[in-house]
PDB file of C-alpha atoms in Angstrom:
ATOM      1  CA  ALA A   1      41.372  29.289  -4.175  1.00 69.00           C
ATOM      2  CA  LEU A   2      38.609  31.767  -5.012  1.00 80.00           C
ATOM      3  CA  GLN A   3      37.126  29.648  -7.783  1.00 87.00           C
ATOM      4  CA  ARG A   4      34.453  27.090  -7.062  1.00 83.00           C
ATOM      5  CA  GLY A   5      31.730  25.326  -8.970  1.00 83.00           C
ATOM      6  CA  LEU A   6      28.141  26.496  -8.799  1.00 82.00           C
ATOM      7  CA  GLU A   7      25.130  24.281  -9.308  1.00 81.00           C
ATOM      8  CA  ARG A   8      22.862  25.326 -12.157  1.00 83.00           C
ATOM      9  CA  TYR A   9      19.891  25.301  -9.762  1.00 83.00           C
ATOM     10  CA  PRO A  10      21.462  25.940  -6.351  1.00 82.00           C
ATOM     11  CA  TYR A  11      18.186  25.568  -4.402  1.00 84.00           C
ATOM     12  CA  VAL A  12      17.262  22.285  -6.053  1.00 86.00           C
ATOM     13  CA  PRO A  13      19.240  19.383  -4.584  1.00 87.00           C
ATOM     14  CA  ALA A  14      21.091  17.296  -7.156  1.00 86.00           C
ATOM     15  CA  ASP A  15      20.605  14.168  -5.036  1.00 90.00           C
ATOM     16  CA  ARG A  16      17.302  12.561  -6.093  1.00 93.00           C
ATOM     17  CA  ALA A  17      16.226  11.559  -2.555  1.00 95.00           C
ATOM     18  CA  GLN A  18      16.924  15.051  -1.195  1.00 93.00           C
ATOM     19  CA  ARG A  19      15.131  16.606  -4.149  1.00 91.00           C
ATOM     20  CA  ASP A  20      12.093  14.373  -3.613  1.00 94.00           C
ATOM     21  CA  ASP A  21      12.025  15.334   0.074  1.00 94.00           C
ATOM     22  CA  ARG A  22      12.284  19.023  -0.805  1.00 91.00           C
ATOM     23  CA  CYS A  23       9.511  18.797  -3.403  1.00 91.00           C
ATOM     24  CA  HIS A  24       7.309  16.923  -0.935  1.00 94.00           C
ATOM     25  CA  GLU A  25       7.909  19.619   1.672  1.00 94.00           C
ATOM     26  CA  VAL A  26       7.169  22.462  -0.766  1.00 92.00           C
ATOM     27  CA  TYR A  27       3.958  20.749  -1.909  1.00 93.00           C
ATOM     28  CA  HIS A  28       2.765  20.368   1.688  1.00 96.00           C
ATOM     29  CA  ILE A  29       3.622  23.999   2.431  1.00 96.00           C
ATOM     30  CA  GLN A  30       1.457  25.023  -0.528  1.00 95.00           C
ATOM     31  CA  VAL A  31      -1.432  22.835   0.649  1.00 97.00           C
ATOM     32  CA  GLN A  32      -1.152  24.141   4.209  1.00 98.00           C
ATOM     33  CA  GLY A  33      -0.959  27.769   3.026  1.00 97.00           C
ATOM     34  CA  LEU A  34      -4.094  27.377   0.899  1.00 97.00           C
ATOM     35  CA  THR A  35      -5.896  25.564   3.706  1.00 98.00           C
ATOM     36  CA  GLN A  36      -5.093  28.363   6.157  1.00 98.00           C
ATOM     37  CA  ARG A  37      -6.160  31.032   3.661  1.00 97.00           C
ATOM     38  CA  LEU A  38      -9.516  29.347   3.106  1.00 98.00           C
ATOM     39  CA  GLN A  39     -10.078  28.928   6.848  1.00 97.00           C
ATOM     40  CA  ALA A  40      -9.147  32.541   7.620  1.00 97.00           C
ATOM     41  CA  SER A  41     -11.358  33.958   4.861  1.00 97.00           C
ATOM     42  CA  GLY A  42     -14.320  31.663   5.433  1.00 97.00           C
ATOM     43  CA  ILE A  43     -14.401  30.986   1.692  1.00 97.00           C
ATOM     44  CA  LYS A  44     -15.263  27.420   0.802  1.00 98.00           C
ATOM     45  CA  LYS A  45     -14.858  27.420  -2.981  1.00 98.00           C
ATOM     46  CA  LEU A  46     -11.947  27.826  -5.376  1.00 98.00           C
ATOM     47  CA  VAL A  47     -11.823  28.864  -9.024  1.00 98.00           C
ATOM     48  CA  ILE A  48      -8.910  27.694 -11.146  1.00 98.00           C
ATOM     49  CA  GLY A  49      -8.037  27.735 -14.828  1.00 96.00           C
ATOM     50  CA  VAL A  50      -7.038  24.257 -16.001  1.00 96.00           C
ATOM     51  CA  SER A  51      -5.001  24.176 -19.204  1.00 92.00           C
ATOM     52  CA  GLY A  52      -3.895  20.560 -19.101  1.00 90.00           C
ATOM     53  CA  GLY A  53      -0.265  21.642 -18.671  1.00 89.00           C
ATOM     54  CA  LEU A  54       2.145  21.087 -15.795  1.00 89.00           C
ATOM     55  CA  ASP A  55       1.532  24.274 -13.822  1.00 90.00           C
ATOM     56  CA  SER A  56      -2.250  24.107 -13.682  1.00 93.00           C
ATOM     57  CA  THR A  57      -2.101  20.363 -12.971  1.00 93.00           C
ATOM     58  CA  HIS A  58       0.129  20.962  -9.964  1.00 93.00           C
ATOM     59  CA  ALA A  59      -2.046  23.838  -8.730  1.00 94.00           C
ATOM     60  CA  LEU A  60      -5.189  21.735  -9.119  1.00 96.00           C
ATOM     61  CA  LEU A  61      -3.631  18.901  -7.103  1.00 96.00           C
ATOM     62  CA  VAL A  62      -2.873  21.419  -4.335  1.00 96.00           C
ATOM     63  CA  CYS A  63      -6.525  22.533  -4.455  1.00 97.00           C
ATOM     64  CA  ALA A  64      -7.799  18.968  -4.207  1.00 98.00           C
ATOM     65  CA  ARG A  65      -5.541  18.162  -1.249  1.00 98.00           C
ATOM     66  CA  ALA A  66      -6.595  21.381   0.532  1.00 98.00           C
ATOM     67  CA  MET A  67     -10.281  20.540   0.096  1.00 98.00           C
ATOM     68  CA  ASP A  68      -9.619  17.054   1.425  1.00 98.00           C
ATOM     69  CA  ALA A  69      -7.791  18.499   4.447  1.00 98.00           C
ATOM     70  CA  LEU A  70     -10.705  20.838   5.169  1.00 98.00           C
ATOM     71  CA  GLY A  71     -13.295  18.092   4.778  1.00 98.00           C
ATOM     72  CA  LEU A  72     -14.932  19.982   1.907  1.00 98.00           C
ATOM     73  CA  PRO A  73     -16.152  18.317  -1.284  1.00 98.00           C
ATOM     74  CA  ARG A  74     -13.887  18.548  -4.294  1.00 98.00           C
ATOM     75  CA  SER A  75     -16.924  19.771  -6.215  1.00 98.00           C
ATOM     76  CA  ASN A  76     -16.224  23.093  -4.448  1.00 98.00           C
ATOM     77  CA  ILE A  77     -13.305  23.465  -6.860  1.00 98.00           C
ATOM     78  CA  LEU A  78     -14.630  25.171  -9.976  1.00 98.00           C
ATOM     79  CA  GLY A  79     -12.200  24.302 -12.736  1.00 98.00           C
ATOM     80  CA  TYR A  80     -12.438  25.983 -16.109  1.00 98.00           C
ATOM     81  CA  THR A  81     -10.698  25.171 -19.319  1.00 97.00           C
ATOM     82  CA  LEU A  82     -10.443  28.351 -21.378  1.00 96.00           C
ATOM     83  CA  PRO A  83      -9.371  27.345 -24.879  1.00 95.00           C
ATOM     84  CA  GLY A  84      -7.768  29.997 -27.036  1.00 92.00           C
ATOM     85  CA  PHE A  85      -6.071  30.296 -30.387  1.00 90.00           C
ATOM     86  CA  GLY A  86      -3.196  27.931 -29.579  1.00 87.00           C
ATOM     87  CA  THR A  87      -4.955  25.316 -27.445  1.00 90.00           C
ATOM     88  CA  SER A  88      -4.069  21.822 -28.650  1.00 92.00           C
ATOM     89  CA  ARG A  89      -6.437  18.864 -28.582  1.00 93.00           C
ATOM     90  CA  GLN A  90      -4.020  17.074 -26.275  1.00 94.00           C
ATOM     91  CA  THR A  91      -3.896  19.738 -23.549  1.00 92.00           C
ATOM     92  CA  PHE A  92      -7.632  20.351 -23.919  1.00 94.00           C
ATOM     93  CA  GLY A  93      -8.286  16.621 -23.455  1.00 96.00           C
ATOM     94  CA  ASN A  94      -5.827  16.452 -20.551  1.00 95.00           C
ATOM     95  CA  ALA A  95      -7.625  19.312 -18.792  1.00 96.00           C
ATOM     96  CA  HIS A  96     -11.020  17.613 -19.031  1.00 97.00           C
ATOM     97  CA  ALA A  97      -9.648  14.205 -18.027  1.00 97.00           C
ATOM     98  CA  LEU A  98      -7.875  15.678 -14.995  1.00 97.00           C
ATOM     99  CA  MET A  99     -10.950  17.590 -13.810  1.00 98.00           C
ATOM    100  CA  GLN A 100     -13.082  14.463 -14.160  1.00 98.00           C
ATOM    101  CA  ALA A 101     -10.522  12.240 -12.401  1.00 98.00           C
ATOM    102  CA  LEU A 102     -10.325  14.620  -9.436  1.00 98.00           C
ATOM    103  CA  GLY A 103     -14.100  14.982  -9.153  1.00 98.00           C
ATOM    104  CA  ILE A 104     -14.192  18.767  -9.380  1.00 98.00           C
ATOM    105  CA  THR A 105     -16.873  20.925 -10.980  1.00 98.00           C
ATOM    106  CA  ALA A 106     -15.722  21.397 -14.558  1.00 98.00           C
ATOM    107  CA  GLY A 107     -16.612  24.177 -16.957  1.00 97.00           C
ATOM    108  CA  GLU A 108     -15.451  25.464 -20.305  1.00 97.00           C
ATOM    109  CA  ILE A 109     -15.449  28.930 -21.832  1.00 97.00           C
ATOM    110  CA  ASP A 110     -14.041  29.475 -25.316  1.00 97.00           C
ATOM    111  CA  ILE A 111     -12.112  32.758 -25.089  1.00 96.00           C
ATOM    112  CA  ARG A 112     -11.534  33.112 -28.822  1.00 95.00           C
ATOM    113  CA  PRO A 113     -14.587  35.303 -29.587  1.00 96.00           C
ATOM    114  CA  SER A 114     -13.876  37.764 -26.769  1.00 96.00           C
ATOM    115  CA  ALA A 115     -10.130  37.790 -27.521  1.00 95.00           C
ATOM    116  CA  GLU A 116     -10.868  38.496 -31.194  1.00 96.00           C
ATOM    117  CA  LEU A 117     -13.139  41.369 -30.173  1.00 96.00           C
ATOM    118  CA  MET A 118     -10.438  42.835 -27.953  1.00 96.00           C
ATOM    119  CA  LEU A 119      -7.881  42.543 -30.748  1.00 96.00           C
ATOM    120  CA  GLN A 120     -10.327  44.450 -32.970  1.00 96.00           C
ATOM    121  CA  HIS A 121     -10.891  47.112 -30.321  1.00 97.00           C
ATOM    122  CA  ILE A 122      -7.172  47.786 -29.911  1.00 96.00           C
ATOM    123  CA  GLY A 123      -6.494  47.725 -33.644  1.00 97.00           C
ATOM    124  CA  HIS A 124      -4.173  44.718 -33.592  1.00 97.00           C
ATOM    125  CA  PRO A 125      -3.279  43.388 -37.076  1.00 96.00           C
ATOM    126  CA  ALA A 126      -4.297  39.826 -36.081  1.00 94.00           C
ATOM    127  CA  ALA A 127      -7.917  41.014 -35.970  1.00 94.00           C
ATOM    128  CA  GLN A 128      -7.661  41.539 -39.743  1.00 94.00           C
ATOM    129  CA  GLY A 129      -6.063  38.132 -40.327  1.00 92.00           C
ATOM    130  CA  THR A 130      -2.404  39.180 -40.239  1.00 95.00           C
ATOM    131  CA  PRO A 131      -0.404  36.383 -38.571  1.00 92.00           C
ATOM    132  CA  LEU A 132       1.241  38.625 -35.952  1.00 93.00           C
ATOM    133  CA  HIS A 133       1.583  36.572 -32.770  1.00 91.00           C
ATOM    134  CA  ASP A 134       3.434  39.109 -30.668  1.00 92.00           C
ATOM    135  CA  ILE A 135       3.313  39.792 -26.938  1.00 93.00           C
ATOM    136  CA  THR A 136       0.090  41.799 -27.306  1.00 93.00           C
ATOM    137  CA  TYR A 137      -1.603  38.889 -29.080  1.00 92.00           C
ATOM    138  CA  GLU A 138      -0.543  36.450 -26.354  1.00 89.00           C
ATOM    139  CA  ASN A 139      -1.384  38.796 -23.487  1.00 91.00           C
ATOM    140  CA  VAL A 140      -4.875  39.483 -24.808  1.00 94.00           C
ATOM    141  CA  GLN A 141      -5.572  35.784 -24.272  1.00 91.00           C
ATOM    142  CA  ALA A 142      -3.901  35.650 -20.850  1.00 90.00           C
ATOM    143  CA  GLY A 143      -5.752  38.777 -19.747  1.00 93.00           C
ATOM    144  CA  GLU A 144      -9.083  37.410 -20.936  1.00 94.00           C
ATOM    145  CA  ARG A 145      -8.536  34.200 -18.995  1.00 94.00           C
ATOM    146  CA  THR A 146      -7.573  36.071 -15.838  1.00 94.00           C
ATOM    147  CA  SER A 147     -10.538  38.426 -16.073  1.00 95.00           C
ATOM    148  CA  LEU A 148     -12.987  35.557 -16.552  1.00 96.00           C
ATOM    149  CA  LEU A 149     -11.587  33.606 -13.609  1.00 97.00           C
ATOM    150  CA  PHE A 150     -11.941  36.598 -11.275  1.00 97.00           C
ATOM    151  CA  ARG A 151     -15.523  37.286 -12.414  1.00 98.00           C
ATOM    152  CA  LEU A 152     -16.366  33.593 -11.948  1.00 98.00           C
ATOM    153  CA  ALA A 153     -14.896  33.747  -8.451  1.00 98.00           C
ATOM    154  CA  ASN A 154     -16.947  36.857  -7.655  1.00 97.00           C
ATOM    155  CA  ARG A 155     -20.092  35.170  -8.965  1.00 98.00           C
ATOM    156  CA  ASN A 156     -19.502  32.004  -6.925  1.00 98.00           C
ATOM    157  CA  ASN A 157     -18.127  33.542  -3.711  1.00 98.00           C
ATOM    158  CA  ALA A 158     -14.857  31.781  -4.393  1.00 98.00           C
ATOM    159  CA  LEU A 159     -11.140  32.452  -4.303  1.00 97.00           C
ATOM    160  CA  VAL A 160      -9.094  32.363  -7.531  1.00 97.00           C
ATOM    161  CA  LEU A 161      -6.038  30.156  -7.333  1.00 95.00           C
ATOM    162  CA  GLY A 162      -3.320  31.217  -9.775  1.00 89.00           C
ATOM    163  CA  THR A 163      -1.398  28.529 -11.587  1.00 85.00           C
ATOM    164  CA  GLY A 164       2.009  30.109 -12.082  1.00 74.00           C
ATOM    165  CA  ASP A 165       4.265  29.826 -15.065  1.00 64.00           C
ATOM    166  CA  LEU A 166       7.375  28.023 -13.884  1.00 59.00           C
ATOM    167  CA  SER A 167       7.382  24.621 -15.567  1.00 53.00           C
ATOM    168  CA  GLU A 168       9.909  25.821 -18.130  1.00 48.00           C
ATOM    169  CA  LEU A 169      12.503  25.862 -15.339  1.00 49.00           C
TER     170      LEU A 169
END
């Protein structure tokens, strides 16, 4: 009597219609939260890194809907693709196509030179050509992207919108 089945994802309804309703509600909560944050801060621009993957695509759609709700131009969204060592042509192309389709201001900064310099500065073997793609190697790229996005936001009087890392769920 004490045994019972547990859903693999207990907060995600198994029923497709309920799941769609839940996802719709969560999306609108995200849009409303961003809209309120922009109104409260008086900031009218957003900076976002666009990789062409699922997480940044979702976050960018939230940005676009928030700008629409506020009556602000989507060009106030400053989207940057920040290609690194593992960026594929497909995700790179997806990022540019998405930014163009949504009518945002698109930019590109190749992070490889600055990431290579950082790897040299910290004495990482990859800086000498050793194929060591460990957590340090990956986090140098992630850190470089994050730093650039925050400096771009400072420069443009904008708010950085993070993209998360949950699509693997």
